[in-house]
Amino acid sequence: MMTRLIVENLTCRHGLLTAVRDVSFALRAGEVLCVIGANGAGKTTLMNAIAGTHRPVGGRIALDGVDVTAQPAFARVRSGIAMSPEGRRLFADMTVRENLLIAAENGRAGDWTLARVLQAFPQLRPLTDMPAGRLSGGQRQAAAIGRALLTNPVVLLLDEVSLGLSPAAVEGVYQSLAMIKEARTTTMVVVEQDLTRALGFADQVLCMAEGQTELQGMPGHLSREQITDAYFGIHDKELSDV
Amino acid sequence: MNRHHVIAGISAPDRRLMAAGGLIALGLFALPLFGSALVVDKLTLLMVYIILAVMWNLLAGYAGLVSVGQQAFIGLGGYFVLRLVESGMPPFLAIGLGGFLVLLAAWPLSWLVLRLKPAEFAVAMWVLAETIRSIVMFDPLVQGETGRSLVSLNAIDPDVRRTTIYLMAVVAVVVSLVLSHALLRGRLGGESQAIRDDEEAASSVGVSTLRVKRWIFLISAVGCAIAGTIWLASAITFQPRSAFGINWSIFMLFMVLVGGLGSYLGPVLGALLFFALQEVFGDFGAWYLAGIGVVAILFALFAPRGIMGLIIGKTGQEPLSMRKLLIMREG
């Protein structure tokens, strides 16, 4: 299988702060990477850099062998990278339908249609004519993922999927995501705070602390202890007793 | 699978409203036949206000671009007309061409200002207006503060002149309303609203935000320029201080916020209210400005969504709404 998304030595700054330092990974078509790490680890900046809303200062991003590092965000959507951003960021004054259709209009042609998104996220069906600002957290997340899917991406970026959602809403969203994963056509990069959820869903895990890769690998090959240490950026075993 | 979008049909009440609008336009076209010179002059000014309010609403209400420097284009439109007329062009032709020249000037400026953040954009536009005014004042023809009159307009019979300018103003209003209606119900309308709601999210679902904002910016620049040229033609004297005055931006802000930001008819209602206030309180000098301020404060406190917000609150729906603009059919 060919490599779909390559991120190589990516470095991003916010002013003087280096938010992402030398992060690299490669994903094949249909593979799922979960990015985990504490607040401020640089996960969202990494996602924004891949989506094109944050310009990295070093490294490169390639989609199907084509360097997209210099492409602005809207052009990357046409190349096949779409993101459901942190905080969902729906167009609050527009209806759910308008939110979805604007993505369909500006994205690529493909299998994802409004009908199919409503099939994958049944909770959106009765809400299509409601202003997006009035939805609950779980509904918003579903709409934001649906909106990204309607651009027919080959790489889907999902930032903070379960943050602020009720357990039931998280379950609903992940059921839909599992269906997408099963088709094995869409590569996904998922930022997830819930470790158990992340380890259960991912093919690969990338753990970040203070902008750097602390741990990287397949969930089955990593121990829970390794992961928690990496999560908190603990290198020295003695410190963990403090 | 074959998919296509259809624009949602226009509701029956909206159709009636549009028909009424058409009748009003016809009435306005016929007005010079029986209206007095004073009425025609006043209505010309009202038309200028409506164009300005519609243009400012396009910018701020639909693309989230709050500008306090649209007077740059109002003044520049007037200045270009002055220059064209001085070089021997017939005045009425110059009024039309002035808008086009402003388009050419606004194009490079758009590259500069649209990359800025919202607050920076607002201030940059004001700075731009002041800079252009200073440059125009260096023109020996304008002679700094003194200004210059459109002398050749005086050669035309006053009645013919007044009627022609008035009819041009009515045409400009009709064109700007019809054009913005077509625009906002189309793809650009949805995209610009998405940008207003969340620009970064819009770009991450594939909207080329710079392209959309540039279109709206250019349309608004030309619209303001045409309003400026019509205003100059009826006022005759071009003075940089008034043509490039910050007053214009305050008027636009007032009309749009009081009428209803981001609604289609709000700016028209705002312009009507502003015009009426000016007629009633215009003789009170500085108190008139204080009165305008009080009205603005009252609206901010008790009707923050403007006259249109009050109408929506009463009837439950917005007349001539630009919402729910697309329905997708699959088959």
CSV table of C-alpha atoms in Angstrom, one decimal, chain B residues 14 36 76 109 117 127 132 148 199-200 247 267 279 285 296 299 301 307 316:
chain,number,residue,atom,x,y,z
B,14,ASP,CA,-41.2,37.9,-0.4
B,36,SER,CA,-40.8,69.7,-7.1
B,76,LEU,CA,-11.8,59.1,-4.9
B,109,LEU,CA,-5.3,48.1,-2.4
B,117,LYS,CA,-6.8,41.0,10.9
B,127,VAL,CA,-5.5,55.5,7.4
B,132,ILE,CA,-5.6,59.3,-0.3
B,148,ARG,CA,-13.0,72.8,-7.0
B,199,GLU,CA,-12.9,32.8,8.7
B,200,GLU,CA,-10.4,30.0,9.7
B,247,ASN,CA,-18.7,61.4,8.6
B,267,PRO,CA,-29.8,48.9,5.5
B,279,GLU,CA,-35.1,66.1,7.8
B,285,GLY,CA,-27.2,72.2,14.2
B,296,ALA,CA,-27.9,54.9,18.2
B,299,PHE,CA,-31.1,51.0,19.5
B,301,LEU,CA,-29.7,49.1,24.4
B,307,ILE,CA,-35.2,47.6,13.0
B,316,GLY,CA,-41.0,35.4,13.4
